Coordinates of C-alpha atoms and ligand atoms in Angstrom, one line a residue:
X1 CA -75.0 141.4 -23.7
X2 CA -77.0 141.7 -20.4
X3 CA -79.1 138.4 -19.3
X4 CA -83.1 139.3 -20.4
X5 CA -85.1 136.7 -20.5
X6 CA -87.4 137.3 -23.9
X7 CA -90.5 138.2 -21.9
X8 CA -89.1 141.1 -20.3
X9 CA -87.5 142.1 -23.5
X10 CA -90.9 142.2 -24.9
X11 CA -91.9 144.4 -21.5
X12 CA -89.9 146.6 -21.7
X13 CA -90.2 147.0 -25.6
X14 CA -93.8 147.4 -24.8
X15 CA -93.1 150.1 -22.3
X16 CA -90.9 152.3 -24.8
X17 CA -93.5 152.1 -27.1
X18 CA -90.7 149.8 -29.6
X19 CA -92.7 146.3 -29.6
X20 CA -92.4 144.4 -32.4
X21 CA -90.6 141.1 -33.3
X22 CA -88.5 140.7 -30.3
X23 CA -85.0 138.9 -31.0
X24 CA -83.1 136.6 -28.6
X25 CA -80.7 138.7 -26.8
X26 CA -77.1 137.2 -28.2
X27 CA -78.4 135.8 -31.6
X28 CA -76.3 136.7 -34.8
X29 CA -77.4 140.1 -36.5
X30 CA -79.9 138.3 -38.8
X31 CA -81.8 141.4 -40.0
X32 CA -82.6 141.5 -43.8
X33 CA -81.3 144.5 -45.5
X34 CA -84.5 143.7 -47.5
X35 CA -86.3 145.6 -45.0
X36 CA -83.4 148.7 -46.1
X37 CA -84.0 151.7 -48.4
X38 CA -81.4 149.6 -50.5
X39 CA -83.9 146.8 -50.9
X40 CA -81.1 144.6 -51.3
X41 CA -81.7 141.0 -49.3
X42 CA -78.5 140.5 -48.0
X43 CA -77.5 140.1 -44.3
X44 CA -74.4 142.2 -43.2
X45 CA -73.4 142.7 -39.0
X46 CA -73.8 146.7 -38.9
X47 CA -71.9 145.8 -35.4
X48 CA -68.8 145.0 -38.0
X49 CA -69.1 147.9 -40.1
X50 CA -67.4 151.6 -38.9
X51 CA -66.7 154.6 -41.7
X52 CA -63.8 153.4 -44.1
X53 CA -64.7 157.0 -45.7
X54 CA -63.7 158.7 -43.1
X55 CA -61.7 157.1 -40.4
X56 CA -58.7 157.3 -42.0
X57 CA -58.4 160.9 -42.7
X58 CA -59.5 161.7 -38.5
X59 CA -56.1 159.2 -37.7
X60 CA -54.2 161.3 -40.3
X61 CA -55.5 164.6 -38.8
X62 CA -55.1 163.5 -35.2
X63 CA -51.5 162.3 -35.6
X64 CA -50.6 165.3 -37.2
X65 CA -51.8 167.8 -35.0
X66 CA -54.5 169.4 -37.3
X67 CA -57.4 169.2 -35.3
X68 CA -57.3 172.3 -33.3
X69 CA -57.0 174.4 -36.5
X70 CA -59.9 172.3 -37.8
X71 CA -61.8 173.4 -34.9
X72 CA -60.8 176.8 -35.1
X73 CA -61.7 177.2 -39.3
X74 CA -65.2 174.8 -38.7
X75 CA -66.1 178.3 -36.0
X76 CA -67.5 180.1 -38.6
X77 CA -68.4 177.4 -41.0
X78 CA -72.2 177.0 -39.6
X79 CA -74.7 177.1 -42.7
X80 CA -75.4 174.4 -45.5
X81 CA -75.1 177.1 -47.9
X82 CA -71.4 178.4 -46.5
X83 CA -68.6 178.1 -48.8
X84 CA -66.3 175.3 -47.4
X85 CA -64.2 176.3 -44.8
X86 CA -60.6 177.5 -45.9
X87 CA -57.4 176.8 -44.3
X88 CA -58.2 172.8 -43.8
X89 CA -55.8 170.3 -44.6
X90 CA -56.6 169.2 -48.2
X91 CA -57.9 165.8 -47.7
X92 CA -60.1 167.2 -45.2
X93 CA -61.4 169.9 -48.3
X94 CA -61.9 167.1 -50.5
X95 CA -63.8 164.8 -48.1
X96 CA -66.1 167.5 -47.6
X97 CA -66.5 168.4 -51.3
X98 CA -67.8 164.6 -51.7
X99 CA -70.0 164.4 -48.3
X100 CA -71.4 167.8 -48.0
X101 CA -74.6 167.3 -49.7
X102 CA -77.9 165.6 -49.6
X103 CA -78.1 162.2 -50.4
X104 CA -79.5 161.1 -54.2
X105 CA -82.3 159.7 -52.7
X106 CA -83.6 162.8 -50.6
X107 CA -86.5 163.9 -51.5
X108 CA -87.6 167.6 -50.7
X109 CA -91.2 167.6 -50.6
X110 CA -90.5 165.2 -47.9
X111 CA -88.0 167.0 -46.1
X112 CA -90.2 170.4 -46.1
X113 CA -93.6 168.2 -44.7
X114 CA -91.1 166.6 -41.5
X115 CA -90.3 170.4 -41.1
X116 CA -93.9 171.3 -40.7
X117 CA -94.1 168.3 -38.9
X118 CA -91.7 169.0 -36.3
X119 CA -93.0 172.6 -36.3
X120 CA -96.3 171.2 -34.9
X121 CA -94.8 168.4 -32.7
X122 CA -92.2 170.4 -31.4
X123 CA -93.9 171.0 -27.6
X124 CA -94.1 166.8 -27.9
X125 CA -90.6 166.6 -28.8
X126 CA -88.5 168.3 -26.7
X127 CA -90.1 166.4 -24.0
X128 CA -89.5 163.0 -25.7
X129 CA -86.0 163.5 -27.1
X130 CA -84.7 165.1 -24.2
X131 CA -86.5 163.0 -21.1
X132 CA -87.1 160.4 -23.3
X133 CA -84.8 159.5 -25.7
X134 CA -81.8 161.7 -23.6
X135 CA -82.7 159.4 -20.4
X136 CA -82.3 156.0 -22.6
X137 CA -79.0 157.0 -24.5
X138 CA -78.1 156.1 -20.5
X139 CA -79.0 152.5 -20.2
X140 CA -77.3 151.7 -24.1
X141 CA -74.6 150.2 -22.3
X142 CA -72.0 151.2 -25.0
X143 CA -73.2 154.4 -26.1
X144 CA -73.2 155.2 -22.2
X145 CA -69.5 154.0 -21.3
X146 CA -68.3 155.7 -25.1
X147 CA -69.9 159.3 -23.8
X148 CA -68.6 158.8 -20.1
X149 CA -64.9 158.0 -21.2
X150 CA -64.5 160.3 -24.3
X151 CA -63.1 163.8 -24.0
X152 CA -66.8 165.6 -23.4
X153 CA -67.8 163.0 -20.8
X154 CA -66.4 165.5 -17.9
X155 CA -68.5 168.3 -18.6
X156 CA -71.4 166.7 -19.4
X157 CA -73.4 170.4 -19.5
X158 CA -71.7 171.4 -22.5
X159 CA -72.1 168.1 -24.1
X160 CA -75.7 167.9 -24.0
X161 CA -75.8 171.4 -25.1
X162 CA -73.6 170.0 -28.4
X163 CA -76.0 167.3 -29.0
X164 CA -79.2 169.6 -28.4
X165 CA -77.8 171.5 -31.1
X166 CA -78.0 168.6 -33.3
X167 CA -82.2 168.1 -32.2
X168 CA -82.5 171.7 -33.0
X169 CA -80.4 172.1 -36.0
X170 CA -82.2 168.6 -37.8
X171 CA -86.0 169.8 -36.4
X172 CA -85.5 173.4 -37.6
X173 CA -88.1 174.8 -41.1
X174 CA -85.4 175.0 -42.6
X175 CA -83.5 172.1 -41.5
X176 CA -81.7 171.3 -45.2
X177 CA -82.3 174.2 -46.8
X178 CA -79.2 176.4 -47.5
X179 CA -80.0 178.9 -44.8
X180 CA -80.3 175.7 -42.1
X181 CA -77.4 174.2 -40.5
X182 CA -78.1 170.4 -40.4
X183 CA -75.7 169.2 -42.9
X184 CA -72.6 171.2 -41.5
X185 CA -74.0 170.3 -38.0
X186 CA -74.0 166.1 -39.7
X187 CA -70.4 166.6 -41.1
X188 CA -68.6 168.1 -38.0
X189 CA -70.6 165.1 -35.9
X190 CA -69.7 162.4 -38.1
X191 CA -65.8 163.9 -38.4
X192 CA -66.8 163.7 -34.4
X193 CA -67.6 160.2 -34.1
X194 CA -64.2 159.4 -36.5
X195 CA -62.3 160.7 -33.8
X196 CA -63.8 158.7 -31.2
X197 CA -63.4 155.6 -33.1
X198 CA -59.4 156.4 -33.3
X199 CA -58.9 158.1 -29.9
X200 CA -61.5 155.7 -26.9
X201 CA -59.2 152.6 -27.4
X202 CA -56.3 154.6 -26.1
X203 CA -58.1 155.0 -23.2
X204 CA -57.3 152.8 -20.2
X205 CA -60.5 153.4 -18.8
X206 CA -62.9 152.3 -21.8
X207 CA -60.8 149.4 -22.8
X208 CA -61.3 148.2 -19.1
X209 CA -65.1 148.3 -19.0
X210 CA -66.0 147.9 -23.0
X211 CA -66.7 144.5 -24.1
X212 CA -65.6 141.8 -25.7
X213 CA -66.6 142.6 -29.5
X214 CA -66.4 147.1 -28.9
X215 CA -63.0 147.3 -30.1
X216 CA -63.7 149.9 -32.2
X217 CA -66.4 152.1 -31.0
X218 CA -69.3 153.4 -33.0
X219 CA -70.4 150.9 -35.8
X220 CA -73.2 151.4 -37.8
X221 CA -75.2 149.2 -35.7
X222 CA -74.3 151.2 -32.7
X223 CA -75.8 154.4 -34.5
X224 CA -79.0 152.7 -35.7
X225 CA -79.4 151.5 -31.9
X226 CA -79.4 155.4 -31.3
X227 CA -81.6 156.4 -34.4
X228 CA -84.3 154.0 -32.7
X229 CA -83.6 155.3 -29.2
X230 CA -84.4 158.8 -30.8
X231 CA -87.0 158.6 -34.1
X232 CA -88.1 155.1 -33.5
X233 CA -89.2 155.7 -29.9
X234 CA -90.9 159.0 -30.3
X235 CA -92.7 157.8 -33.6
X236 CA -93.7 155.4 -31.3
X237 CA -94.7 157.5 -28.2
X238 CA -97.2 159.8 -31.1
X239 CA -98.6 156.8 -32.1
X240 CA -99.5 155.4 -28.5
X241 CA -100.8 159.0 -27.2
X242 CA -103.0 159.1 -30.3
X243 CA -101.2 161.7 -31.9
X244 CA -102.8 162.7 -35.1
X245 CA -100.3 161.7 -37.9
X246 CA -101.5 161.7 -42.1
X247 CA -99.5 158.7 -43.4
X248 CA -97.9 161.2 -45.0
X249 CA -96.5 163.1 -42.2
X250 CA -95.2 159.8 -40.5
X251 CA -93.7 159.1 -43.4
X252 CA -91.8 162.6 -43.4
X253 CA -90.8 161.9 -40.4
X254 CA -89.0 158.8 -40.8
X255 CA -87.4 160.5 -44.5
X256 CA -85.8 163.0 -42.5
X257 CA -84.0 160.3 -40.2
X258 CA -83.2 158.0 -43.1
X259 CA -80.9 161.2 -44.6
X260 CA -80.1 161.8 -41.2
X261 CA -78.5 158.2 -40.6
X262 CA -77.1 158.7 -44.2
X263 CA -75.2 162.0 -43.4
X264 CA -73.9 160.1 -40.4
X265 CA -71.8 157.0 -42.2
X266 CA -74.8 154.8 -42.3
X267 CA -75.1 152.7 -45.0
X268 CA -78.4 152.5 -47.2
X269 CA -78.6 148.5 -46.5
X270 CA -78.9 149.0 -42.6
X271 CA -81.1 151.9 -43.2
X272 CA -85.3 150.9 -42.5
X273 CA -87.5 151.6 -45.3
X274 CA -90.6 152.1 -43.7
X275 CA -91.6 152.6 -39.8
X276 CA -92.6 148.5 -40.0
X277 CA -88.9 147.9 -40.7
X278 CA -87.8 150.1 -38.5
X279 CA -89.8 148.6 -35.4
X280 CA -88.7 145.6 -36.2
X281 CA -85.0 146.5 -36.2
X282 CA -85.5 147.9 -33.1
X283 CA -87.0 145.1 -31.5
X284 CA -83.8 143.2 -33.2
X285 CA -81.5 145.3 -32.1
X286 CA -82.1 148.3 -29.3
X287 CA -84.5 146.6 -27.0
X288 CA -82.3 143.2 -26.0
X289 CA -79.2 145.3 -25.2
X290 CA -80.6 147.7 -23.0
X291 CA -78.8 147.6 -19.0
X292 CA -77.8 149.6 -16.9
X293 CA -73.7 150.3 -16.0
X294 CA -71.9 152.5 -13.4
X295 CA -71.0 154.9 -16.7
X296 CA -74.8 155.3 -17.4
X297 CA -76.5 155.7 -13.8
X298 CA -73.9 158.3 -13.4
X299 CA -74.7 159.8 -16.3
X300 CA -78.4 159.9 -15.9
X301 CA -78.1 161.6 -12.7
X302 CA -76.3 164.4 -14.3
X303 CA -78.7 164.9 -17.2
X304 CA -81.8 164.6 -14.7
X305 CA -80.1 167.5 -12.6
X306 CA -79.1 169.6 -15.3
X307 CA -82.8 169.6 -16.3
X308 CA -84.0 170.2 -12.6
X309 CA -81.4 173.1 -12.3
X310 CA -84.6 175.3 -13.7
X311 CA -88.0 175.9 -12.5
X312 CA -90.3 173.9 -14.4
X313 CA -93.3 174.2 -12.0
X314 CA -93.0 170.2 -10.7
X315 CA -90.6 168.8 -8.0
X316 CA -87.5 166.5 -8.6
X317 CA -89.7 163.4 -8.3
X318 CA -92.6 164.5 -10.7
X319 CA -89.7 165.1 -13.0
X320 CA -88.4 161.0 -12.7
X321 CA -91.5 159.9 -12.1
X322 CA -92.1 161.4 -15.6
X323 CA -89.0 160.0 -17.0
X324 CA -90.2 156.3 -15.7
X325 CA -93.3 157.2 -17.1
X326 CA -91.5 157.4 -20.4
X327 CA -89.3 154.6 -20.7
X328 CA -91.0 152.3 -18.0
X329 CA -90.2 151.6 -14.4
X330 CA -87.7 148.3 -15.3
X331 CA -85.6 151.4 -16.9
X332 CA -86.1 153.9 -14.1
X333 CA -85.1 150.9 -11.6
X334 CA -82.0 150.3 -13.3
X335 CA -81.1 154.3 -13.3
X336 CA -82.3 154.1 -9.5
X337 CA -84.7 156.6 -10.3
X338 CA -86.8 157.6 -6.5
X339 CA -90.0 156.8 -6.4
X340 CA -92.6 159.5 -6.0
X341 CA -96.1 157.9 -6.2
X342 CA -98.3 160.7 -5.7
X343 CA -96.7 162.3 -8.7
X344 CA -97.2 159.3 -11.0
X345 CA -100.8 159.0 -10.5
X346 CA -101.2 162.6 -11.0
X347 CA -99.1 161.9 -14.1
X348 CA -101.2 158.8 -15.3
X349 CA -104.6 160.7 -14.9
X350 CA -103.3 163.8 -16.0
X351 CA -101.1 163.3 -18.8
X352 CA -103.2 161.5 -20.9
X353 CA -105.8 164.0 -20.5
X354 CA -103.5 166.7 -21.3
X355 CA -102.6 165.6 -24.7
X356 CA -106.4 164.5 -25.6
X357 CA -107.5 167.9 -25.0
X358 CA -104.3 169.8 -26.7
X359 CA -104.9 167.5 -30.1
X360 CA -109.1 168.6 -30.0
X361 CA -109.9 164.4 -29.1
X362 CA -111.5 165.7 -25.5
X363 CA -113.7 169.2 -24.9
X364 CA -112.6 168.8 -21.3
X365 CA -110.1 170.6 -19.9
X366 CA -108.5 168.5 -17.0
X367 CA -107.8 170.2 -13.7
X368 CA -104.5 169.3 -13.6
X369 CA -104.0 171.1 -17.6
X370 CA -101.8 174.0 -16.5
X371 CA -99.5 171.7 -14.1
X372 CA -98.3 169.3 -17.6
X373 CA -98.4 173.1 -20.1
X374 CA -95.9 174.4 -17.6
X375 CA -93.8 171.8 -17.0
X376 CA -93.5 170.8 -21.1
X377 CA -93.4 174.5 -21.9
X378 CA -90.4 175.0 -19.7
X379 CA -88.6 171.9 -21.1
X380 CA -89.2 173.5 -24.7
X381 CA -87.7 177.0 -23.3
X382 CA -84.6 175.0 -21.6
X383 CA -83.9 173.6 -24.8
X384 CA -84.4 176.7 -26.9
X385 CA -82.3 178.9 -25.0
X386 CA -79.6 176.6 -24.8
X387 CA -79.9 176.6 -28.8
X388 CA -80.4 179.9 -29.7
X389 CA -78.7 181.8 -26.9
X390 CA -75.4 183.3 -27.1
X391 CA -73.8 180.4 -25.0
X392 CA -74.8 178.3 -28.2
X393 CA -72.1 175.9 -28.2
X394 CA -70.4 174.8 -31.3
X395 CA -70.0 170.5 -31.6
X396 CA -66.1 170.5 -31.8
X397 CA -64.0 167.8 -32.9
X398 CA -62.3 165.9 -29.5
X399 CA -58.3 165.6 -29.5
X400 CA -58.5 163.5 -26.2
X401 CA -60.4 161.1 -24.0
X402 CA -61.7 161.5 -20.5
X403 CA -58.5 162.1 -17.7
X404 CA -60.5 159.5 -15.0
Ligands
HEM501 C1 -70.5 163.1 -30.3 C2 -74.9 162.8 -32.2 C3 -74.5 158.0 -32.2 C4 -70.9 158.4 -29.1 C5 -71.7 163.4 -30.9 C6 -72.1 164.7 -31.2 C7 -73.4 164.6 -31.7 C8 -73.7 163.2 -31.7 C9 -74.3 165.8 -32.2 C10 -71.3 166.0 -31.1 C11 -71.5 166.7 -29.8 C12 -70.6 166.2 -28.8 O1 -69.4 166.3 -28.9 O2 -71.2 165.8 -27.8 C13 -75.2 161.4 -32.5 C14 -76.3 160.9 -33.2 C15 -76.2 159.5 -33.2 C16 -75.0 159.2 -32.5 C17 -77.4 161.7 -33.8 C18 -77.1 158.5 -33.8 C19 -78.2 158.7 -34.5 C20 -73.5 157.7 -31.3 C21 -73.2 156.4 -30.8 C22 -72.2 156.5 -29.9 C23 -71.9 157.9 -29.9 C24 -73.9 155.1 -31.3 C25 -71.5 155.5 -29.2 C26 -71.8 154.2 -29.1 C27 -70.4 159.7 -29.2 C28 -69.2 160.2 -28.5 C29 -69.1 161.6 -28.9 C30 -70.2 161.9 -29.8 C31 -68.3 159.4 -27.6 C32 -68.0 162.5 -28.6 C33 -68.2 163.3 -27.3 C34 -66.9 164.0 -27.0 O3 -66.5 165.0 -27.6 O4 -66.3 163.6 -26.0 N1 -72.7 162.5 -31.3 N2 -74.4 160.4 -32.0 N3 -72.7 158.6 -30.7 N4 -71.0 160.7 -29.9 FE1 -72.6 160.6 -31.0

């Protein structure tokens, strides 16, 4: 647990748009699952709890070699509406048969109002998931040293590609619909994580930087840190921009992340029933372990490079200076981010501007209008093309860690 004092937990909580009830870093998990879509006012450590559903049948599969057929039958196994993939080891058929559907709980009307939701956010989300929430996945120190040392940790372009497919599968119209993909897309990432779970303590390398209490990587605490990292922070970011938002639509939004953390191995108890609850288990639990490690800064550099590979119309610093922008400069210190200060005060002026005259709350168009449409525009495309492309790359199930 890194050393912040509280009032630069607060800060910084304030600067990802997360504040709320900020904890002591290195208190006990003390968050009421009363706060949970369970309702249920009991305190459990998500830090203790893993996937007793499905961990098991990965060490099986692992030990016996199956996984590369796996990999091979999930190929063509891509829509929620596809039969079940044949020629799968039988316990693997009849895990699927139980976890290959929506939760009891999800509710459609919902579902199909995030979709719309996304549909007209999406120019606002690409930026924040991938700058945003893409750039702070960096400074969680565990989630950081978990990507760096697993298998896809070496080829880091692939890898984001993998996870952008997730983004685009989940914000798709017809995200859970039988012609969408985001249930199969779930499954194969929670089998994923499974693996993990069995295969990073093998690895010299992770055991010799994890700490003290990440002997089995991936609780359900960890994936809640990352659902806030990801729908906590942007619901956030709308909100502080003055996004317009119906209750309604907000509350859409954080549906589609409750079934989301459901499909993953989350259990309902750890999983916030309203935005309130989910602030305030962010404030609990993502803001007080953010810090930086060698495994993250390394990590960062490689996603902030892979994004500069293309032309978005702005230079390498307007690009970090955007990204501190986003998360705050502590964050951007800690990723060693360089400084360019003409670009952030064209970014303060002009960003805000942007956005109040793209959602109708200003008649003026700012001079500096076509400078932000290009550079989010080409994020979107970036994304997009690396989703819909024929280089789309399938998430596959790892059978190793990193070499070194
Ligand atoms: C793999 C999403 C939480 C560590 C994946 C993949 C996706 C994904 C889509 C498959 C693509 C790939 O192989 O890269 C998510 C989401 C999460 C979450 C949506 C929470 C909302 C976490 C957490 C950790 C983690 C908390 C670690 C603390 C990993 C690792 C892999 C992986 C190590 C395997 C990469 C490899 O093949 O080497 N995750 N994840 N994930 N995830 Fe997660």
């Amino acid at each position: 647990m890194p050393n912040l004092s509280r009032r630069s937990v607060l800060t910084l909580g304030a600067a990802l748009g997360l504040a709320g009830v900020a904890a002591d870093p290195g208190r006990a998990w003390a968050w009421s699952s009363a706060g949970s879509i369970a309702g249920t006012d009991t305190i459990t450590d998500p830090w203790q709890v893993w996937d007793d559903a499905t961990d098991p049948l990965l060490v099986a599969m692992l030990r016996d070699g199956q996984i590369p057929a796996v990999n091979t039958a999930f190929d063509g196994w891509v829509d929620n509406g596809d039969p079940l993939p044949s020629g799968v080891p039988a316990a693997l058929t009849s895990w699927l048969q139980q976890h290959n559907r929506l939760p009891s709980w999800a509710d459609q009307t919902k579902l199909n109002r995030a979709a719309q939701f996304n549909k007209r956010m999406s120019l606002y989300l690409f930026l924040l998931y991938g700058l945003g929430s893409g750039i702070m996945s960096t400074v969680i120190p565990r989630e950081a040293r978990n990507v760096y040392w697993s298998e896809g940790g070496a080829v880091m372009k692939s890898r984001a590609a993998k996870t952008f497919t997730y983004g685009y599968d989940l914000s798709a119209l017809d995200a859970f619909q039988p012609t969408g993909h985001f249930v199969v897309t779930s499954n194969k990432t929670r089998l994923t994580h499974a693996a993990v779970r069995h295969l990073l303590p093998q690895s010299a390398h992770w055991r010799a930087v994890t700490d003290d209490q990440d002997f089995i990587p991936i609780s359900n605490g960890d994936i809640l840190i990352t659902f806030h990292s990801l729908g906590t922070f942007v619901h956030g970011k709308l909100k502080s921009w003055g996004i317009r938002m119906s209750a309604a639509e907000e509350e859409a939004f954080l549906h589609m992340w409750q079934v989301a953390l459901h499909l993953l191995g989350v259990r309902d108890d750890f999983i916030p029933a309203t935005w309130s609850a989910a602030r305030e288990q962010s404030a609990y639990a993502l803001t007080p372990l953010l810090a930086p490690t060698p495994e993250g800064i390394d990590l960062a550099g490689v996603l902030l490079n892979l994004t500069s590979a293309v032309d978005l119309g702005v230079t390498r610093g307007f690009q970090r200076e955007f990204a501190r922008y986003l998360l705050g400069d502590q964050v951007g210190d800690w990723l060693r981010l360089p400084r360019d200060l003409a670009s952030r005060t064209v970014i303060e002026v002009g960003w805000p501007a942007y956005v109040a005259f793209r959602e109708g709350l200003s008649p003026i168009i700012p001079t500096t209008f076509s400078l932000f449409d290009r550079f989010i525009r080409g994020l979107a495309m970036l994304f997009l093309n690396n989703g819909t492309s024929a280089t789309y790359t399938p998430i596959t199930i790892p059978t190793g860690n990193r070499a070194g």
